[in-house]
C-alpha cells in the first residue's frame, strides 16, 4: 500500500506509483549540511527519497542561522550533520538518514559516491565541488551543482552520461579559481532557498529519470528576479581522463565493501606466486615493469584501474608513473595485506 503522504504527488503523470517506488529505492549523497542542504533535503525527504547520506565536518555557528534555517540558537557548536539528520528523521521517519561527521576527501569520495544514485553539491568550497565533479565523471554518476553567493545563484545537473557530455571543468572558465564563500561575500537566506528549490526539483527529476534539463546552467539574479538558462557546451580541451586536480594529495582508494571493487579494473603487481596464493576478485596479474613500460596493453579505458601490491609502496610507484601520462589509475590504500586484515 502506498503511503498516503505521497498521494498528491503520485497523481502527477510524471511520477505515478512506479515513480514513487523509484524514489523510495533511491540513495542520495549530500555534500554539505548548510543552507542549501536545509532547503533541498526537506523537499527530498517529503517526496519519499529512500536513503540520504550527509557528509560535513562543520559545526553550527551564529552566523549560519540566517540561511541554515533548520538549526536553533541552542545548538551552537554542535555538528551540523547530526542536528540536520535529527530534523529530517522527525519529518519522515520512513527515510534512512546517515550522517557522517567528516569532509569529503579524495580518500572517501569514491567509496561514498559509488554507493549512491545521485550526488548533491551543497557545499560552498570550490575545491570540493571539483572533487565531486571529478569523482562523478570517473564513475559516470549524475550530480547537481549549486551555488548561492550575494544575490547570485547557479544550478546545473551534470549527467555524465557519456564522455562527450560537459562537466564542471568545461564550465569552470566562468568561475573564479579563488572562489568566494558565504562567509566573505554575504548571502541572503531567501536567495539560498530559491536556489535550493531548483536543486531539489532537478534532483527529483533525475531520480525519476527525466533528463530534459540535464547539462544546462541556470543562473539567477535574485535582486532583479531574472533567470537565464543555457546549454553548457562541451569543452574539447577538457580531458575527462585527466580530471583529478593536481592539488589533491594522492590517488589512494579505500574500499568500504567488496562490491565497490566491481567499479574498477584491478591489477595485482605482486609476484606470480603471491597472486596464485590469493588475490582480489577479478584481479589481473601484471609485472610492474611491463605495466609501466606498456600501459596501453593492460589498462581499460572505460574503467578506472586499481593497482595493488602487498603493502602500497610499489603500487604507489606505478600510479606516480602512470598518472602524468593521463591514465585513470589508483593504488589500494594499505595494499593487499591491509585489505585482507580488514576483511577478516
mmCIF file of C-alpha atoms in Angstrom:
data_model
loop_
_atom_site.group_PDB
_atom_site.id
_atom_site.type_symbol
_atom_site.label_atom_id
_atom_site.label_comp_id
_atom_site.label_asym_id
_atom_site.label_seq_id
_atom_site.Cartn_x
_atom_site.Cartn_y
_atom_site.Cartn_z
ATOM 1 C CA UNK A 1 0.000 0.000 0.000
ATOM 2 C CA UNK A 2 1.280 3.445 -0.910
ATOM 3 C CA UNK A 3 1.799 5.858 1.998
ATOM 4 C CA UNK A 4 -0.992 8.463 1.943
ATOM 5 C CA UNK A 5 1.549 11.218 2.452
ATOM 6 C CA UNK A 6 2.623 10.767 -1.186
ATOM 7 C CA UNK A 7 -0.894 10.648 -2.677
ATOM 8 C CA UNK A 8 -0.826 14.187 -4.103
ATOM 9 C CA UNK A 9 2.445 13.746 -5.987
ATOM 10 C CA UNK A 10 1.502 10.274 -7.206
ATOM 11 C CA UNK A 11 -1.343 11.915 -9.112
ATOM 12 C CA UNK A 12 1.235 13.714 -11.220
ATOM 13 C CA UNK A 13 1.709 11.813 -14.511
ATOM 14 C CA UNK A 14 5.479 12.322 -14.298
ATOM 15 C CA UNK A 15 5.566 10.379 -11.021
ATOM 16 C CA UNK A 16 2.726 7.887 -10.518
ATOM 17 C CA UNK A 17 3.082 4.735 -8.446
ATOM 18 C CA UNK A 18 6.125 3.500 -10.373
ATOM 19 C CA UNK A 19 7.900 6.818 -9.939
ATOM 20 C CA UNK A 20 7.168 6.825 -6.224
ATOM 21 C CA UNK A 21 8.645 3.352 -5.964
ATOM 22 C CA UNK A 22 11.727 4.572 -7.800
ATOM 23 C CA UNK A 23 12.123 7.448 -5.335
ATOM 24 C CA UNK A 24 11.798 5.100 -2.364
ATOM 25 C CA UNK A 25 14.630 2.950 -3.741
ATOM 26 C CA UNK A 26 16.943 5.906 -4.430
ATOM 27 C CA UNK A 27 20.084 6.740 -2.463
ATOM 28 C CA UNK A 28 21.322 10.339 -2.409
ATOM 29 C CA UNK A 29 24.632 11.684 -1.098
ATOM 30 C CA UNK A 30 24.529 15.303 0.076
ATOM 31 C CA UNK A 31 27.917 17.009 0.431
ATOM 32 C CA UNK A 32 27.480 19.880 2.858
ATOM 33 C CA UNK A 33 24.920 20.388 5.619
ATOM 34 C CA UNK A 34 24.429 24.152 5.476
ATOM 35 C CA UNK A 35 21.953 26.494 3.828
ATOM 36 C CA UNK A 36 21.460 24.621 0.558
ATOM 37 C CA UNK A 37 21.037 21.311 2.360
ATOM 38 C CA UNK A 38 18.468 22.910 4.674
ATOM 39 C CA UNK A 39 16.445 23.846 1.576
ATOM 40 C CA UNK A 40 16.999 20.771 -0.592
ATOM 41 C CA UNK A 41 16.768 17.882 1.838
ATOM 42 C CA UNK A 42 13.365 18.586 3.418
ATOM 43 C CA UNK A 43 11.912 18.525 -0.107
ATOM 44 C CA UNK A 44 13.549 15.164 -0.874
ATOM 45 C CA UNK A 45 12.528 13.699 2.472
ATOM 46 C CA UNK A 46 8.954 14.896 1.957
ATOM 47 C CA UNK A 47 8.939 13.319 -1.516
ATOM 48 C CA UNK A 48 9.988 9.927 -0.120
ATOM 49 C CA UNK A 49 13.579 9.546 -1.331
ATOM 50 C CA UNK A 50 14.548 6.342 0.454
ATOM 51 C CA UNK A 51 18.067 6.951 1.760
ATOM 52 C CA UNK A 52 20.079 10.122 2.288
ATOM 53 C CA UNK A 53 23.703 10.335 3.414
ATOM 54 C CA UNK A 54 25.001 13.646 4.779
ATOM 55 C CA UNK A 55 28.686 14.477 4.996
ATOM 56 C CA UNK A 56 30.054 17.628 6.615
ATOM 57 C CA UNK A 57 32.576 18.260 9.383
ATOM 58 C CA UNK A 58 31.383 21.756 10.286
ATOM 59 C CA UNK A 59 29.584 22.805 13.463
ATOM 60 C CA UNK A 60 26.723 25.269 13.846
ATOM 61 C CA UNK A 61 27.704 28.899 14.392
ATOM 62 C CA UNK A 62 25.606 32.009 14.968
ATOM 63 C CA UNK A 63 26.478 33.367 11.507
ATOM 64 C CA UNK A 64 24.799 30.322 9.918
ATOM 65 C CA UNK A 65 21.344 30.954 11.302
ATOM 66 C CA UNK A 66 20.136 33.491 8.702
ATOM 67 C CA UNK A 67 20.156 30.860 5.935
ATOM 68 C CA UNK A 68 20.575 27.469 7.634
ATOM 69 C CA UNK A 69 17.033 27.555 8.872
ATOM 70 C CA UNK A 70 16.751 24.090 10.429
ATOM 71 C CA UNK A 71 19.242 24.931 13.180
ATOM 72 C CA UNK A 72 18.411 26.567 16.514
ATOM 73 C CA UNK A 73 20.360 29.080 18.639
ATOM 74 C CA UNK A 74 20.546 26.424 21.369
ATOM 75 C CA UNK A 75 22.554 24.157 19.027
ATOM 76 C CA UNK A 76 25.607 26.368 18.508
ATOM 77 C CA UNK A 77 28.794 24.295 18.452
ATOM 78 C CA UNK A 78 27.036 21.019 17.614
ATOM 79 C CA UNK A 79 27.794 19.063 14.399
ATOM 80 C CA UNK A 80 25.597 20.182 11.529
ATOM 81 C CA UNK A 81 25.044 16.700 10.119
ATOM 82 C CA UNK A 82 23.726 15.186 13.345
ATOM 83 C CA UNK A 83 21.295 18.014 14.002
ATOM 84 C CA UNK A 84 20.122 18.080 10.392
ATOM 85 C CA UNK A 85 19.685 14.297 10.422
ATOM 86 C CA UNK A 86 17.536 14.577 13.554
ATOM 87 C CA UNK A 87 15.249 17.141 11.903
ATOM 88 C CA UNK A 88 14.895 15.112 8.709
ATOM 89 C CA UNK A 89 14.201 11.860 10.554
ATOM 90 C CA UNK A 90 11.461 13.588 12.544
ATOM 91 C CA UNK A 91 9.953 14.954 9.335
ATOM 92 C CA UNK A 92 9.686 11.497 7.732
ATOM 93 C CA UNK A 93 10.640 8.508 9.929
ATOM 94 C CA UNK A 94 10.477 6.108 6.966
ATOM 95 C CA UNK A 95 13.575 7.656 5.370
ATOM 96 C CA UNK A 96 17.038 6.284 6.241
ATOM 97 C CA UNK A 97 19.321 9.184 7.193
ATOM 98 C CA UNK A 98 23.049 8.525 7.561
ATOM 99 C CA UNK A 99 25.102 11.444 8.977
ATOM 100 C CA UNK A 100 28.899 11.401 8.544
ATOM 101 C CA UNK A 101 30.954 13.922 10.523
ATOM 102 C CA UNK A 102 33.782 14.387 8.039
ATOM 103 C CA UNK A 103 34.810 16.370 4.990
ATOM 104 C CA UNK A 104 34.573 14.899 1.518
ATOM 105 C CA UNK A 105 38.151 13.994 0.592
ATOM 106 C CA UNK A 106 39.935 12.083 -2.112
ATOM 107 C CA UNK A 107 40.215 9.174 0.317
ATOM 108 C CA UNK A 108 36.464 8.776 0.877
ATOM 109 C CA UNK A 109 34.866 10.356 -2.216
ATOM 110 C CA UNK A 110 34.985 7.304 -4.479
ATOM 111 C CA UNK A 111 33.637 4.883 -1.878
ATOM 112 C CA UNK A 112 30.799 7.198 -0.876
ATOM 113 C CA UNK A 113 29.806 8.208 -4.405
ATOM 114 C CA UNK A 114 29.787 4.623 -5.597
ATOM 115 C CA UNK A 115 27.026 3.698 -3.146
ATOM 116 C CA UNK A 116 24.597 6.433 -4.205
ATOM 117 C CA UNK A 117 22.478 7.169 -7.258
ATOM 118 C CA UNK A 118 22.872 10.946 -7.157
ATOM 119 C CA UNK A 119 25.264 13.401 -5.511
ATOM 120 C CA UNK A 120 24.146 16.842 -4.363
ATOM 121 C CA UNK A 121 26.656 19.661 -4.128
ATOM 122 C CA UNK A 122 25.503 21.665 -1.112
ATOM 123 C CA UNK A 123 28.942 22.979 -0.152
ATOM 124 C CA UNK A 124 30.472 26.418 -0.676
ATOM 125 C CA UNK A 125 34.060 25.291 -1.267
ATOM 126 C CA UNK A 126 35.188 25.278 -4.894
ATOM 127 C CA UNK A 127 37.841 22.581 -4.477
ATOM 128 C CA UNK A 128 35.211 20.261 -3.009
ATOM 129 C CA UNK A 129 32.947 20.982 -5.968
ATOM 130 C CA UNK A 130 35.793 19.950 -8.281
ATOM 131 C CA UNK A 131 36.298 16.770 -6.269
ATOM 132 C CA UNK A 132 32.598 15.943 -6.630
ATOM 133 C CA UNK A 133 32.837 16.667 -10.360
ATOM 134 C CA UNK A 134 35.919 14.530 -10.925
ATOM 135 C CA UNK A 135 34.566 11.629 -8.897
ATOM 136 C CA UNK A 136 31.230 11.663 -10.720
ATOM 137 C CA UNK A 137 32.886 11.891 -14.141
ATOM 138 C CA UNK A 138 35.038 8.866 -13.355
ATOM 139 C CA UNK A 139 32.059 6.839 -12.121
ATOM 140 C CA UNK A 140 29.581 8.275 -14.669
ATOM 141 C CA UNK A 141 27.375 9.452 -11.807
ATOM 142 C CA UNK A 142 24.921 12.337 -12.144
ATOM 143 C CA UNK A 143 25.338 15.218 -9.733
ATOM 144 C CA UNK A 144 23.738 18.584 -9.158
ATOM 145 C CA UNK A 145 25.928 21.636 -8.777
ATOM 146 C CA UNK A 146 24.597 24.634 -6.856
ATOM 147 C CA UNK A 147 25.960 27.948 -5.649
ATOM 148 C CA UNK A 148 24.366 30.891 -3.842
ATOM 149 C CA UNK A 149 26.530 33.932 -3.136
ATOM 150 C CA UNK A 150 25.429 37.507 -2.696
ATOM 151 C CA UNK A 151 22.415 37.944 -4.974
ATOM 152 C CA UNK A 152 23.656 35.386 -7.490
ATOM 153 C CA UNK A 153 22.650 31.758 -7.807
ATOM 154 C CA UNK A 154 23.649 28.924 -10.133
ATOM 155 C CA UNK A 155 22.274 25.404 -10.533
ATOM 156 C CA UNK A 156 23.113 22.649 -13.027
ATOM 157 C CA UNK A 157 22.602 18.912 -13.338
ATOM 158 C CA UNK A 158 25.695 17.268 -14.842
ATOM 159 C CA UNK A 159 24.558 13.929 -16.259
ATOM 160 C CA UNK A 160 27.955 12.379 -17.121
ATOM 161 C CA UNK A 161 26.037 10.091 -19.450
ATOM 162 C CA UNK A 162 28.932 9.851 -21.924
ATOM 163 C CA UNK A 163 32.488 11.081 -22.422
ATOM 164 C CA UNK A 164 31.338 13.987 -24.581
ATOM 165 C CA UNK A 165 28.902 15.459 -22.053
ATOM 166 C CA UNK A 166 30.077 18.638 -20.301
ATOM 167 C CA UNK A 167 31.391 18.723 -16.748
ATOM 168 C CA UNK A 168 32.082 21.490 -14.255
ATOM 169 C CA UNK A 169 35.606 21.907 -15.609
ATOM 170 C CA UNK A 170 34.144 22.592 -19.062
ATOM 171 C CA UNK A 171 32.289 25.460 -17.419
ATOM 172 C CA UNK A 172 34.990 26.461 -14.937
ATOM 173 C CA UNK A 173 36.400 29.244 -17.118
ATOM 174 C CA UNK A 174 33.351 31.215 -15.972
ATOM 175 C CA UNK A 175 34.078 30.560 -12.288
ATOM 176 C CA UNK A 176 36.909 32.318 -10.409
ATOM 177 C CA UNK A 177 39.543 29.913 -9.121
ATOM 178 C CA UNK A 178 39.895 31.839 -5.871
ATOM 179 C CA UNK A 179 36.174 31.476 -5.309
ATOM 180 C CA UNK A 180 34.224 33.267 -2.653
ATOM 181 C CA UNK A 181 32.116 31.725 0.069
ATOM 182 C CA UNK A 182 29.119 32.833 2.097
ATOM 183 C CA UNK A 183 31.481 33.800 4.891
ATOM 184 C CA UNK A 184 33.258 36.514 2.902
ATOM 185 C CA UNK A 185 30.781 37.598 0.217
ATOM 186 C CA UNK A 186 27.481 37.629 2.086
ATOM 187 C CA UNK A 187 24.234 35.879 1.236
ATOM 188 C CA UNK A 188 20.516 36.266 1.904
ATOM 189 C CA UNK A 189 18.620 33.304 3.323
ATOM 190 C CA UNK A 190 15.764 33.710 0.843
ATOM 191 C CA UNK A 191 18.253 33.528 -2.040
ATOM 192 C CA UNK A 192 19.579 30.205 -0.794
ATOM 193 C CA UNK A 193 16.029 28.865 -0.565
ATOM 194 C CA UNK A 194 15.300 29.733 -4.204
ATOM 195 C CA UNK A 195 18.468 28.032 -5.435
ATOM 196 C CA UNK A 196 17.773 25.066 -3.161
ATOM 197 C CA UNK A 197 14.258 24.663 -4.557
ATOM 198 C CA UNK A 198 15.628 24.466 -8.104
ATOM 199 C CA UNK A 199 18.265 21.987 -6.950
ATOM 200 C CA UNK A 200 15.633 19.817 -5.254
ATOM 201 C CA UNK A 201 13.455 19.838 -8.378
ATOM 202 C CA UNK A 202 16.385 18.807 -10.577
ATOM 203 C CA UNK A 203 17.242 16.077 -8.068
ATOM 204 C CA UNK A 204 13.749 14.608 -8.185
ATOM 205 C CA UNK A 205 13.686 14.816 -11.999
ATOM 206 C CA UNK A 206 16.994 12.966 -12.160
ATOM 207 C CA UNK A 207 15.915 10.239 -9.736
ATOM 208 C CA UNK A 208 12.710 9.830 -11.757
ATOM 209 C CA UNK A 209 14.854 9.523 -14.908
ATOM 210 C CA UNK A 210 13.512 12.673 -16.541
ATOM 211 C CA UNK A 211 16.570 14.252 -18.149
ATOM 212 C CA UNK A 212 15.087 17.124 -20.157
ATOM 213 C CA UNK A 213 17.034 19.672 -18.106
ATOM 214 C CA UNK A 214 20.366 17.879 -17.955
ATOM 215 C CA UNK A 215 23.637 19.688 -18.675
ATOM 216 C CA UNK A 216 22.025 23.135 -18.556
ATOM 217 C CA UNK A 217 23.146 26.005 -16.351
ATOM 218 C CA UNK A 218 20.501 28.089 -14.624
ATOM 219 C CA UNK A 219 21.732 31.493 -13.451
ATOM 220 C CA UNK A 220 19.691 33.624 -11.071
ATOM 221 C CA UNK A 221 19.918 37.333 -10.384
ATOM 222 C CA UNK A 222 17.946 37.248 -7.173
ATOM 223 C CA UNK A 223 17.835 41.031 -6.786
ATOM 224 C CA UNK A 224 16.190 41.690 -10.153
ATOM 225 C CA UNK A 225 14.415 38.283 -10.166
ATOM 226 C CA UNK A 226 15.901 37.414 -13.570
ATOM 227 C CA UNK A 227 16.624 33.806 -14.576
ATOM 228 C CA UNK A 228 18.801 32.758 -17.502
ATOM 229 C CA UNK A 229 19.464 29.285 -18.822
ATOM 230 C CA UNK A 230 21.863 27.912 -21.406
ATOM 231 C CA UNK A 231 23.169 24.552 -22.516
ATOM 232 C CA UNK A 232 26.682 24.016 -21.162
ATOM 233 C CA UNK A 233 28.995 23.409 -24.133
ATOM 234 C CA UNK A 234 31.406 20.503 -24.027
ATOM 235 C CA UNK A 235 34.983 21.759 -23.969
ATOM 236 C CA UNK A 236 37.184 19.710 -26.306
ATOM 237 C CA UNK A 237 40.213 20.731 -24.249
ATOM 238 C CA UNK A 238 38.691 19.250 -21.097
ATOM 239 C CA UNK A 239 40.302 15.824 -20.785
ATOM 240 C CA UNK A 240 37.893 13.715 -18.759
ATOM 241 C CA UNK A 241 40.503 11.060 -18.097
ATOM 242 C CA UNK A 242 42.793 13.673 -16.534
ATOM 243 C CA UNK A 243 40.240 15.386 -14.318
ATOM 244 C CA UNK A 244 41.748 14.771 -10.909
ATOM 245 C CA UNK A 245 43.119 18.106 -9.731
ATOM 246 C CA UNK A 246 46.864 18.327 -9.163
ATOM 247 C CA UNK A 247 46.277 19.901 -5.755
ATOM 248 C CA UNK A 248 44.934 16.616 -4.360
ATOM 249 C CA UNK A 249 47.471 14.855 -2.143
ATOM 250 C CA UNK A 250 47.437 11.337 -3.585
ATOM 251 C CA UNK A 251 45.480 8.770 -5.536
ATOM 252 C CA UNK A 252 44.824 6.125 -2.914
ATOM 253 C CA UNK A 253 41.490 4.344 -2.636
ATOM 254 C CA UNK A 254 39.982 2.647 0.413
ATOM 255 C CA UNK A 255 37.004 0.406 -0.444
ATOM 256 C CA UNK A 256 34.279 0.192 2.206
ATOM 257 C CA UNK A 257 32.808 -3.044 0.803
ATOM 258 C CA UNK A 258 33.938 -5.762 -1.597
ATOM 259 C CA UNK A 259 31.154 -4.820 -4.041
ATOM 260 C CA UNK A 260 32.792 -1.453 -4.669
ATOM 261 C CA UNK A 261 35.678 -3.217 -6.391
ATOM 262 C CA UNK A 262 33.327 -4.063 -9.274
ATOM 263 C CA UNK A 263 33.707 -0.485 -10.490
ATOM 264 C CA UNK A 264 37.439 -0.952 -11.093
ATOM 265 C CA UNK A 265 39.662 -2.855 -13.434
ATOM 266 C CA UNK A 266 42.037 -4.431 -10.880
ATOM 267 C CA UNK A 267 45.729 -5.176 -11.407
ATOM 268 C CA UNK A 268 47.903 -7.179 -8.995
ATOM 269 C CA UNK A 269 51.620 -6.317 -9.340
ATOM 270 C CA UNK A 270 52.904 -8.786 -6.725
ATOM 271 C CA UNK A 271 54.835 -11.892 -7.715
ATOM 272 C CA UNK A 272 53.016 -14.589 -9.654
ATOM 273 C CA UNK A 273 53.345 -16.972 -6.693
ATOM 274 C CA UNK A 274 51.729 -14.444 -4.358
ATOM 275 C CA UNK A 275 48.927 -13.875 -6.849
ATOM 276 C CA UNK A 276 48.317 -17.644 -7.145
ATOM 277 C CA UNK A 277 48.118 -17.953 -3.351
ATOM 278 C CA UNK A 278 45.325 -15.402 -3.156
ATOM 279 C CA UNK A 279 44.220 -12.165 -4.807
ATOM 280 C CA UNK A 280 41.357 -9.693 -5.050
ATOM 281 C CA UNK A 281 38.320 -10.814 -7.066
ATOM 282 C CA UNK A 282 38.849 -10.462 -10.834
ATOM 283 C CA UNK A 283 42.399 -9.154 -10.332
ATOM 284 C CA UNK A 284 44.739 -9.475 -13.319
ATOM 285 C CA UNK A 285 48.384 -10.264 -12.595
ATOM 286 C CA UNK A 286 50.832 -7.925 -14.344
ATOM 287 C CA UNK A 287 54.527 -7.368 -13.718
ATOM 288 C CA UNK A 288 55.108 -3.776 -12.589
ATOM 289 C CA UNK A 289 57.822 -3.228 -15.195
ATOM 290 C CA UNK A 290 55.536 -4.368 -18.002
ATOM 291 C CA UNK A 291 52.707 -2.210 -16.689
ATOM 292 C CA UNK A 292 54.774 0.971 -16.575
ATOM 293 C CA UNK A 293 56.515 0.397 -19.910
ATOM 294 C CA UNK A 294 53.420 -0.725 -21.839
ATOM 295 C CA UNK A 295 50.305 0.540 -20.006
ATOM 296 C CA UNK A 296 48.013 0.573 -23.059
ATOM 297 C CA UNK A 297 48.213 -3.220 -23.169
ATOM 298 C CA UNK A 298 46.855 -3.644 -19.641
ATOM 299 C CA UNK A 299 44.639 -0.666 -18.772
ATOM 300 C CA UNK A 300 40.944 -0.489 -19.653
ATOM 301 C CA UNK A 301 39.847 2.976 -20.906
ATOM 302 C CA UNK A 302 36.216 2.503 -19.830
ATOM 303 C CA UNK A 303 37.037 1.925 -16.152
ATOM 304 C CA UNK A 304 39.345 3.376 -13.508
ATOM 305 C CA UNK A 305 42.125 0.921 -12.637
ATOM 306 C CA UNK A 306 43.008 -0.084 -9.074
ATOM 307 C CA UNK A 307 46.607 -1.275 -8.644
ATOM 308 C CA UNK A 308 47.808 -3.121 -5.554
ATOM 309 C CA UNK A 309 50.841 -4.832 -4.070
ATOM 310 C CA UNK A 310 51.350 -6.386 -0.607
ATOM 311 C CA UNK A 311 51.577 -3.040 1.152
ATOM 312 C CA UNK A 312 51.378 0.038 -1.053
ATOM 313 C CA UNK A 313 54.864 1.224 -1.962
ATOM 314 C CA UNK A 314 55.103 -0.455 -5.382
ATOM 315 C CA UNK A 315 51.521 0.303 -6.369
ATOM 316 C CA UNK A 316 52.026 3.942 -5.412
ATOM 317 C CA UNK A 317 55.166 3.971 -7.565
ATOM 318 C CA UNK A 318 53.172 2.590 -10.505
ATOM 319 C CA UNK A 319 50.452 5.212 -10.076
ATOM 320 C CA UNK A 320 53.016 8.009 -9.801
ATOM 321 C CA UNK A 321 54.424 6.904 -13.166
ATOM 322 C CA UNK A 322 51.088 6.403 -14.954
ATOM 323 C CA UNK A 323 49.099 9.404 -13.736
ATOM 324 C CA UNK A 324 51.237 12.002 -15.565
ATOM 325 C CA UNK A 325 50.521 10.069 -18.777
ATOM 326 C CA UNK A 326 46.794 10.667 -18.303
ATOM 327 C CA UNK A 327 45.754 7.214 -17.076
ATOM 328 C CA UNK A 328 42.946 6.943 -14.521
ATOM 329 C CA UNK A 329 44.776 4.734 -12.026
ATOM 330 C CA UNK A 330 44.598 4.388 -8.244
ATOM 331 C CA UNK A 331 46.546 2.482 -5.589
ATOM 332 C CA UNK A 332 44.872 0.376 -2.906
ATOM 333 C CA UNK A 333 45.344 2.032 0.478
ATOM 334 C CA UNK A 334 47.414 -0.260 2.705
ATOM 335 C CA UNK A 335 47.805 -2.840 -0.050
ATOM 336 C CA UNK A 336 46.598 -6.441 -0.143
ATOM 337 C CA UNK A 337 47.728 -7.165 3.413
ATOM 338 C CA UNK A 338 45.629 -4.364 4.905
ATOM 339 C CA UNK A 339 42.648 -5.324 2.757
ATOM 340 C CA UNK A 340 42.741 -8.979 3.877
ATOM 341 C CA UNK A 341 43.149 -7.945 7.512
ATOM 342 C CA UNK A 342 40.121 -5.653 7.262
ATOM 343 C CA UNK A 343 38.062 -8.407 5.614
ATOM 344 C CA UNK A 344 38.982 -10.778 8.442
#
